């Protein structure tokens, strides 16, 4: 009897011990998202130094989840923690833009070929229809403000669907990290209807090659899209 009771007690304590860990993880993930949101909506300036206390106040975050999130974001290269002067946030520059788009191109060129070979026809057709609908609205004079959210959604669906076709969790994790870099880079880029129209047309070139089940054309169109996107970011066109 005593041995049976004794054997059960460690399992009970172990189950209880997991609860704070799970809760802490959820709070850390919330803090991670909130820091990125603060950076992308410009409450936190790219390239700025800010103290831990200022971040806590600005984003309404408890200290431990904030620290957990900061460590993850430092590992991902979004910020650097300085022991005495505070937290330094990433500032986009020419090298970051080139490196990010080169890496994205390496990953997604292969993914575009796979997507052209394996994606459901209905999924491709729906993406094409949604891109054409937004293109028509922009050509009819719709403003950036009224279409920005829809454009961002199309960006995420387009690139997300292509990457997901590889069925590789490691690549998907890397792609999410690169997406954060792209968001930092685009903080200095002014969205305009002509730029959005060019992006949509480039997406359509990729999607139409996928619909035609032409992997080589899909890869070529995606390569061109990344080259053109980098040029837009660098202000060359």
PDB file of C-alpha atoms in Angstrom:
ATOM      1  CA  UNK A   1       0.000   0.000   0.000  1.00  0.00           C
ATOM      2  CA  UNK A   2       2.622   2.500   1.021  1.00  0.00           C
ATOM      3  CA  UNK A   3       4.705   1.771  -2.059  1.00  0.00           C
ATOM      4  CA  UNK A   4       1.731   2.360  -4.349  1.00  0.00           C
ATOM      5  CA  UNK A   5       0.938   5.722  -2.781  1.00  0.00           C
ATOM      6  CA  UNK A   6       4.579   6.725  -2.907  1.00  0.00           C
ATOM      7  CA  UNK A   7       4.820   5.880  -6.606  1.00  0.00           C
ATOM      8  CA  UNK A   8       1.816   8.029  -7.495  1.00  0.00           C
ATOM      9  CA  UNK A   9       2.899  11.196  -5.715  1.00  0.00           C
ATOM     10  CA  UNK A  10       5.836  12.155  -8.010  1.00  0.00           C
ATOM     11  CA  UNK A  11       3.539  11.963 -11.064  1.00  0.00           C
ATOM     12  CA  UNK A  12       1.026  14.299  -9.411  1.00  0.00           C
ATOM     13  CA  UNK A  13       3.707  16.846  -8.572  1.00  0.00           C
ATOM     14  CA  UNK A  14       5.197  16.557 -12.069  1.00  0.00           C
ATOM     15  CA  UNK A  15       1.832  17.283 -13.727  1.00  0.00           C
ATOM     16  CA  UNK A  16       1.362  20.368 -11.579  1.00  0.00           C
ATOM     17  CA  UNK A  17       4.891  21.567 -12.315  1.00  0.00           C
ATOM     18  CA  UNK A  18       4.137  21.682 -16.044  1.00  0.00           C
ATOM     19  CA  UNK A  19       1.328  24.189 -15.727  1.00  0.00           C
ATOM     20  CA  UNK A  20       3.458  27.289 -15.048  1.00  0.00           C
ATOM     21  CA  UNK A  21       5.820  26.260 -17.839  1.00  0.00           C
ATOM     22  CA  UNK A  22       2.983  26.028 -20.372  1.00  0.00           C
ATOM     23  CA  UNK A  23       1.501  29.297 -19.138  1.00  0.00           C
ATOM     24  CA  UNK A  24       4.894  30.971 -19.284  1.00  0.00           C
ATOM     25  CA  UNK A  25       5.387  29.744 -22.832  1.00  0.00           C
ATOM     26  CA  UNK A  26       2.061  31.203 -23.917  1.00  0.00           C
ATOM     27  CA  UNK A  27       2.921  34.531 -22.290  1.00  0.00           C
ATOM     28  CA  UNK A  28       6.306  34.493 -23.989  1.00  0.00           C
ATOM     29  CA  UNK A  29       4.672  33.903 -27.366  1.00  0.00           C
ATOM     30  CA  UNK A  30       2.249  36.747 -26.697  1.00  0.00           C
ATOM     31  CA  UNK A  31       5.150  39.043 -25.789  1.00  0.00           C
ATOM     32  CA  UNK A  32       6.993  37.957 -28.955  1.00  0.00           C
ATOM     33  CA  UNK A  33       4.009  38.905 -31.141  1.00  0.00           C
ATOM     34  CA  UNK A  34       3.441  42.154 -29.300  1.00  0.00           C
ATOM     35  CA  UNK A  35       7.063  43.283 -29.720  1.00  0.00           C
ATOM     36  CA  UNK A  36       6.944  42.570 -33.447  1.00  0.00           C
ATOM     37  CA  UNK A  37       3.623  44.404 -33.760  1.00  0.00           C
ATOM     38  CA  UNK A  38       5.134  47.384 -31.970  1.00  0.00           C
ATOM     39  CA  UNK A  39       8.043  47.385 -34.406  1.00  0.00           C
ATOM     40  CA  UNK A  40       5.924  46.966 -37.522  1.00  0.00           C
ATOM     41  CA  UNK A  41       3.377  49.625 -36.556  1.00  0.00           C
ATOM     42  CA  UNK A  42       6.272  51.976 -35.740  1.00  0.00           C
ATOM     43  CA  UNK A  43       5.583  52.415 -32.031  1.00  0.00           C
ATOM     44  CA  UNK A  44       9.130  51.089 -31.752  1.00  0.00           C
ATOM     45  CA  UNK A  45      11.473  52.774 -34.218  1.00  0.00           C
ATOM     46  CA  UNK A  46      13.748  50.525 -36.281  1.00  0.00           C
ATOM     47  CA  UNK A  47      17.346  51.028 -35.198  1.00  0.00           C
ATOM     48  CA  UNK A  48      16.345  52.542 -31.860  1.00  0.00           C
ATOM     49  CA  UNK A  49      17.721  51.840 -28.392  1.00  0.00           C
ATOM     50  CA  UNK A  50      15.063  51.281 -25.753  1.00  0.00           C
ATOM     51  CA  UNK A  51      15.267  50.036 -22.180  1.00  0.00           C
ATOM     52  CA  UNK A  52      13.515  46.951 -20.885  1.00  0.00           C
ATOM     53  CA  UNK A  53      11.409  49.123 -18.591  1.00  0.00           C
ATOM     54  CA  UNK A  54      10.314  51.343 -21.469  1.00  0.00           C
ATOM     55  CA  UNK A  55       9.290  48.274 -23.484  1.00  0.00           C
ATOM     56  CA  UNK A  56       7.299  46.912 -20.553  1.00  0.00           C
ATOM     57  CA  UNK A  57       5.403  50.178 -20.270  1.00  0.00           C
ATOM     58  CA  UNK A  58       4.963  50.733 -23.993  1.00  0.00           C
ATOM     59  CA  UNK A  59       3.672  47.230 -24.722  1.00  0.00           C
ATOM     60  CA  UNK A  60       2.047  46.479 -21.356  1.00  0.00           C
ATOM     61  CA  UNK A  61       4.099  43.317 -20.789  1.00  0.00           C
ATOM     62  CA  UNK A  62       5.265  41.539 -17.612  1.00  0.00           C
ATOM     63  CA  UNK A  63       9.020  41.325 -17.130  1.00  0.00           C
ATOM     64  CA  UNK A  64       9.581  37.566 -17.500  1.00  0.00           C
ATOM     65  CA  UNK A  65       7.600  37.015 -20.727  1.00  0.00           C
ATOM     66  CA  UNK A  66       9.298  40.119 -22.125  1.00  0.00           C
ATOM     67  CA  UNK A  67      12.735  38.716 -21.320  1.00  0.00           C
ATOM     68  CA  UNK A  68      11.836  35.350 -22.854  1.00  0.00           C
ATOM     69  CA  UNK A  69      10.621  37.026 -26.046  1.00  0.00           C
ATOM     70  CA  UNK A  70      13.673  39.288 -26.258  1.00  0.00           C
ATOM     71  CA  UNK A  71      15.997  36.283 -26.108  1.00  0.00           C
ATOM     72  CA  UNK A  72      14.141  34.613 -28.997  1.00  0.00           C
ATOM     73  CA  UNK A  73      14.142  37.802 -31.072  1.00  0.00           C
ATOM     74  CA  UNK A  74      17.856  38.290 -30.440  1.00  0.00           C
ATOM     75  CA  UNK A  75      18.481  34.753 -31.717  1.00  0.00           C
ATOM     76  CA  UNK A  76      16.422  35.596 -34.808  1.00  0.00           C
ATOM     77  CA  UNK A  77      18.431  38.769 -35.436  1.00  0.00           C
ATOM     78  CA  UNK A  78      15.587  41.264 -34.923  1.00  0.00           C
ATOM     79  CA  UNK A  79      17.318  42.960 -32.003  1.00  0.00           C
ATOM     80  CA  UNK A  80      20.458  42.943 -29.886  1.00  0.00           C
ATOM     81  CA  UNK A  81      20.447  43.058 -26.096  1.00  0.00           C
ATOM     82  CA  UNK A  82      23.104  45.330 -24.577  1.00  0.00           C
ATOM     83  CA  UNK A  83      23.727  44.717 -20.894  1.00  0.00           C
ATOM     84  CA  UNK A  84      23.840  48.379 -19.875  1.00  0.00           C
ATOM     85  CA  UNK A  85      22.452  50.506 -22.693  1.00  0.00           C
ATOM     86  CA  UNK A  86      19.232  48.593 -23.469  1.00  0.00           C
ATOM     87  CA  UNK A  87      17.788  46.826 -26.484  1.00  0.00           C
ATOM     88  CA  UNK A  88      18.886  47.793 -29.998  1.00  0.00           C
ATOM     89  CA  UNK A  89      16.357  47.025 -32.741  1.00  0.00           C
ATOM     90  CA  UNK A  90      17.371  46.024 -36.236  1.00  0.00           C
ATOM     91  CA  UNK A  91      17.626  48.760 -38.856  1.00  0.00           C
ATOM     92  CA  UNK A  92      17.329  47.703 -42.480  1.00  0.00           C
ATOM     93  CA  UNK A  93      20.252  48.400 -44.772  1.00  0.00           C
ATOM     94  CA  UNK A  94      21.421  47.391 -48.235  1.00  0.00           C
ATOM     95  CA  UNK A  95      23.150  44.223 -47.033  1.00  0.00           C
ATOM     96  CA  UNK A  96      20.118  43.011 -45.075  1.00  0.00           C
ATOM     97  CA  UNK A  97      17.865  43.528 -48.106  1.00  0.00           C
ATOM     98  CA  UNK A  98      20.211  41.685 -50.461  1.00  0.00           C
ATOM     99  CA  UNK A  99      20.830  38.801 -48.063  1.00  0.00           C
ATOM    100  CA  UNK A 100      17.147  38.378 -47.239  1.00  0.00           C
ATOM    101  CA  UNK A 101      15.964  38.311 -50.835  1.00  0.00           C
ATOM    102  CA  UNK A 102      18.805  36.046 -51.901  1.00  0.00           C
ATOM    103  CA  UNK A 103      17.863  33.556 -49.189  1.00  0.00           C
ATOM    104  CA  UNK A 104      14.148  33.789 -50.021  1.00  0.00           C
ATOM    105  CA  UNK A 105      14.938  33.172 -53.671  1.00  0.00           C
ATOM    106  CA  UNK A 106      16.964  30.044 -52.870  1.00  0.00           C
ATOM    107  CA  UNK A 107      14.121  28.580 -50.829  1.00  0.00           C
ATOM    108  CA  UNK A 108      11.158  29.586 -52.958  1.00  0.00           C
ATOM    109  CA  UNK A 109      12.562  28.785 -56.384  1.00  0.00           C
ATOM    110  CA  UNK A 110      12.564  25.115 -55.468  1.00  0.00           C
ATOM    111  CA  UNK A 111       9.183  25.510 -53.787  1.00  0.00           C
ATOM    112  CA  UNK A 112       7.687  27.089 -56.918  1.00  0.00           C
ATOM    113  CA  UNK A 113       8.615  24.025 -58.955  1.00  0.00           C
ATOM    114  CA  UNK A 114       7.030  21.742 -56.373  1.00  0.00           C
ATOM    115  CA  UNK A 115       3.919  23.912 -56.167  1.00  0.00           C
ATOM    116  CA  UNK A 116       3.542  23.823 -59.965  1.00  0.00           C
ATOM    117  CA  UNK A 117       3.706  20.030 -59.871  1.00  0.00           C
ATOM    118  CA  UNK A 118       1.589  19.255 -56.805  1.00  0.00           C
ATOM    119  CA  UNK A 119      -0.789  22.089 -55.873  1.00  0.00           C
ATOM    120  CA  UNK A 120      -4.531  21.604 -56.241  1.00  0.00           C
ATOM    121  CA  UNK A 121      -5.843  23.233 -59.406  1.00  0.00           C
ATOM    122  CA  UNK A 122      -8.679  24.841 -57.457  1.00  0.00           C
ATOM    123  CA  UNK A 123      -6.261  26.443 -54.992  1.00  0.00           C
ATOM    124  CA  UNK A 124      -4.165  27.949 -57.786  1.00  0.00           C
ATOM    125  CA  UNK A 125      -7.263  29.153 -59.626  1.00  0.00           C
ATOM    126  CA  UNK A 126      -8.611  30.836 -56.484  1.00  0.00           C
ATOM    127  CA  UNK A 127      -5.326  32.666 -55.890  1.00  0.00           C
ATOM    128  CA  UNK A 128      -5.353  33.835 -59.505  1.00  0.00           C
ATOM    129  CA  UNK A 129      -8.950  35.060 -59.202  1.00  0.00           C
ATOM    130  CA  UNK A 130      -8.219  36.950 -55.980  1.00  0.00           C
ATOM    131  CA  UNK A 131      -5.121  38.572 -57.463  1.00  0.00           C
ATOM    132  CA  UNK A 132      -7.035  39.644 -60.578  1.00  0.00           C
ATOM    133  CA  UNK A 133      -9.854  41.093 -58.466  1.00  0.00           C
ATOM    134  CA  UNK A 134      -7.438  43.291 -56.505  1.00  0.00           C
ATOM    135  CA  UNK A 135      -5.570  44.224 -59.679  1.00  0.00           C
ATOM    136  CA  UNK A 136      -8.832  45.439 -61.216  1.00  0.00           C
ATOM    137  CA  UNK A 137      -9.643  47.536 -58.144  1.00  0.00           C
ATOM    138  CA  UNK A 138      -6.220  49.183 -58.201  1.00  0.00           C
ATOM    139  CA  UNK A 139      -6.448  49.877 -61.939  1.00  0.00           C
ATOM    140  CA  UNK A 140      -9.851  51.493 -61.270  1.00  0.00           C
ATOM    141  CA  UNK A 141      -8.237  53.908 -58.828  1.00  0.00           C
ATOM    142  CA  UNK A 142      -8.549  52.228 -55.412  1.00  0.00           C
ATOM    143  CA  UNK A 143      -6.254  53.783 -52.803  1.00  0.00           C
ATOM    144  CA  UNK A 144      -3.373  52.124 -50.975  1.00  0.00           C
ATOM    145  CA  UNK A 145      -5.202  52.612 -47.679  1.00  0.00           C
ATOM    146  CA  UNK A 146      -8.303  50.748 -48.867  1.00  0.00           C
ATOM    147  CA  UNK A 147      -6.344  47.839 -50.352  1.00  0.00           C
ATOM    148  CA  UNK A 148      -3.323  47.472 -48.030  1.00  0.00           C
ATOM    149  CA  UNK A 149      -4.849  44.770 -45.843  1.00  0.00           C
ATOM    150  CA  UNK A 150      -6.023  42.746 -48.837  1.00  0.00           C
ATOM    151  CA  UNK A 151      -2.612  43.102 -50.475  1.00  0.00           C
ATOM    152  CA  UNK A 152      -0.860  41.847 -47.345  1.00  0.00           C
ATOM    153  CA  UNK A 153      -3.230  38.892 -47.185  1.00  0.00           C
ATOM    154  CA  UNK A 154      -2.473  37.999 -50.810  1.00  0.00           C
ATOM    155  CA  UNK A 155       1.266  38.251 -50.141  1.00  0.00           C
ATOM    156  CA  UNK A 156       1.004  35.838 -47.234  1.00  0.00           C
ATOM    157  CA  UNK A 157      -1.246  33.396 -49.086  1.00  0.00           C
ATOM    158  CA  UNK A 158       0.907  33.453 -52.225  1.00  0.00           C
ATOM    159  CA  UNK A 159       4.275  32.882 -50.575  1.00  0.00           C
ATOM    160  CA  UNK A 160       2.854  30.747 -47.770  1.00  0.00           C
ATOM    161  CA  UNK A 161       1.166  28.332 -50.178  1.00  0.00           C
ATOM    162  CA  UNK A 162       4.295  27.961 -52.269  1.00  0.00           C
ATOM    163  CA  UNK A 163       6.517  27.271 -49.253  1.00  0.00           C
ATOM    164  CA  UNK A 164       3.987  24.885 -47.684  1.00  0.00           C
ATOM    165  CA  UNK A 165       4.142  22.704 -50.806  1.00  0.00           C
ATOM    166  CA  UNK A 166       7.609  21.530 -49.722  1.00  0.00           C
ATOM    167  CA  UNK A 167       6.120  20.045 -46.532  1.00  0.00           C
ATOM    168  CA  UNK A 168       9.265  20.860 -44.592  1.00  0.00           C
ATOM    169  CA  UNK A 169       8.791  22.327 -41.084  1.00  0.00           C
ATOM    170  CA  UNK A 170      12.395  23.554 -40.930  1.00  0.00           C
ATOM    171  CA  UNK A 171      11.947  25.571 -44.119  1.00  0.00           C
ATOM    172  CA  UNK A 172       8.621  26.953 -42.895  1.00  0.00           C
ATOM    173  CA  UNK A 173      10.274  28.109 -39.649  1.00  0.00           C
ATOM    174  CA  UNK A 174      13.072  29.793 -41.617  1.00  0.00           C
ATOM    175  CA  UNK A 175      10.525  31.409 -43.939  1.00  0.00           C
ATOM    176  CA  UNK A 176       8.674  32.928 -40.967  1.00  0.00           C
ATOM    177  CA  UNK A 177      11.939  34.426 -39.751  1.00  0.00           C
ATOM    178  CA  UNK A 178      12.664  35.849 -43.202  1.00  0.00           C
ATOM    179  CA  UNK A 179       9.146  37.298 -43.284  1.00  0.00           C
ATOM    180  CA  UNK A 180      10.030  39.362 -40.219  1.00  0.00           C
ATOM    181  CA  UNK A 181      13.138  40.672 -41.975  1.00  0.00           C
ATOM    182  CA  UNK A 182      11.050  41.618 -45.002  1.00  0.00           C
ATOM    183  CA  UNK A 183       8.629  43.523 -42.754  1.00  0.00           C
ATOM    184  CA  UNK A 184      11.542  45.477 -41.230  1.00  0.00           C
ATOM    185  CA  UNK A 185      12.955  46.220 -44.690  1.00  0.00           C
ATOM    186  CA  UNK A 186       9.574  47.456 -45.939  1.00  0.00           C
ATOM    187  CA  UNK A 187       9.210  49.950 -43.089  1.00  0.00           C
ATOM    188  CA  UNK A 188      11.187  52.391 -45.224  1.00  0.00           C
ATOM    189  CA  UNK A 189       9.311  51.608 -48.439  1.00  0.00           C
ATOM    190  CA  UNK A 190       6.302  53.701 -49.417  1.00  0.00           C
ATOM    191  CA  UNK A 191       3.517  51.587 -50.900  1.00  0.00           C
ATOM    192  CA  UNK A 192       1.952  53.032 -54.058  1.00  0.00           C
ATOM    193  CA  UNK A 193      -0.672  51.657 -56.473  1.00  0.00           C
ATOM    194  CA  UNK A 194       1.889  51.227 -59.318  1.00  0.00           C
ATOM    195  CA  UNK A 195       4.184  49.189 -57.059  1.00  0.00           C
ATOM    196  CA  UNK A 196       1.297  47.060 -55.863  1.00  0.00           C
ATOM    197  CA  UNK A 197       0.144  46.509 -59.453  1.00  0.00           C
ATOM    198  CA  UNK A 198       3.622  45.343 -60.516  1.00  0.00           C
ATOM    199  CA  UNK A 199       3.781  42.944 -57.561  1.00  0.00           C
ATOM    200  CA  UNK A 200       0.372  41.452 -58.381  1.00  0.00           C
ATOM    201  CA  UNK A 201       1.306  40.956 -62.031  1.00  0.00           C
ATOM    202  CA  UNK A 202       4.532  39.206 -61.000  1.00  0.00           C
ATOM    203  CA  UNK A 203       2.555  36.920 -58.684  1.00  0.00           C
ATOM    204  CA  UNK A 204       0.155  36.172 -61.534  1.00  0.00           C
ATOM    205  CA  UNK A 205       3.043  35.183 -63.822  1.00  0.00           C
ATOM    206  CA  UNK A 206       4.108  32.594 -61.236  1.00  0.00           C
ATOM    207  CA  UNK A 207       0.579  31.340 -60.608  1.00  0.00           C
ATOM    208  CA  UNK A 208      -0.311  31.043 -64.286  1.00  0.00           C
ATOM    209  CA  UNK A 209       2.855  28.988 -64.870  1.00  0.00           C
ATOM    210  CA  UNK A 210       1.790  26.768 -61.950  1.00  0.00           C
ATOM    211  CA  UNK A 211      -1.706  26.404 -63.396  1.00  0.00           C
ATOM    212  CA  UNK A 212      -0.118  25.345 -66.702  1.00  0.00           C
ATOM    213  CA  UNK A 213       1.947  22.791 -64.728  1.00  0.00           C
ATOM    214  CA  UNK A 214       5.190  24.298 -66.000  1.00  0.00           C
ATOM    215  CA  UNK A 215       7.759  24.079 -63.142  1.00  0.00           C
ATOM    216  CA  UNK A 216      10.578  25.726 -65.098  1.00  0.00           C
ATOM    217  CA  UNK A 217       8.414  28.728 -65.999  1.00  0.00           C
ATOM    218  CA  UNK A 218       7.178  29.000 -62.412  1.00  0.00           C
ATOM    219  CA  UNK A 219      10.735  29.048 -61.084  1.00  0.00           C
ATOM    220  CA  UNK A 220      11.808  31.637 -63.678  1.00  0.00           C
ATOM    221  CA  UNK A 221       8.819  33.872 -62.899  1.00  0.00           C
ATOM    222  CA  UNK A 222       9.493  33.682 -59.161  1.00  0.00           C
ATOM    223  CA  UNK A 223      13.178  34.511 -59.693  1.00  0.00           C
ATOM    224  CA  UNK A 224      12.145  37.575 -61.696  1.00  0.00           C
ATOM    225  CA  UNK A 225       9.663  38.562 -58.978  1.00  0.00           C
ATOM    226  CA  UNK A 226      12.340  38.567 -56.274  1.00  0.00           C
ATOM    227  CA  UNK A 227      14.789  40.464 -58.463  1.00  0.00           C
ATOM    228  CA  UNK A 228      12.155  43.107 -59.228  1.00  0.00           C
ATOM    229  CA  UNK A 229      11.054  43.310 -55.589  1.00  0.00           C
ATOM    230  CA  UNK A 230      14.635  43.887 -54.473  1.00  0.00           C
ATOM    231  CA  UNK A 231      15.042  46.615 -57.071  1.00  0.00           C
ATOM    232  CA  UNK A 232      11.894  48.311 -55.796  1.00  0.00           C
ATOM    233  CA  UNK A 233      13.203  48.183 -52.250  1.00  0.00           C
ATOM    234  CA  UNK A 234      16.534  49.622 -53.304  1.00  0.00           C
ATOM    235  CA  UNK A 235      14.751  52.422 -55.156  1.00  0.00           C
ATOM    236  CA  UNK A 236      16.092  51.463 -58.538  1.00  0.00           C
ATOM    237  CA  UNK A 237      12.682  51.445 -60.229  1.00  0.00           C
TER     238      UNK A 237
END
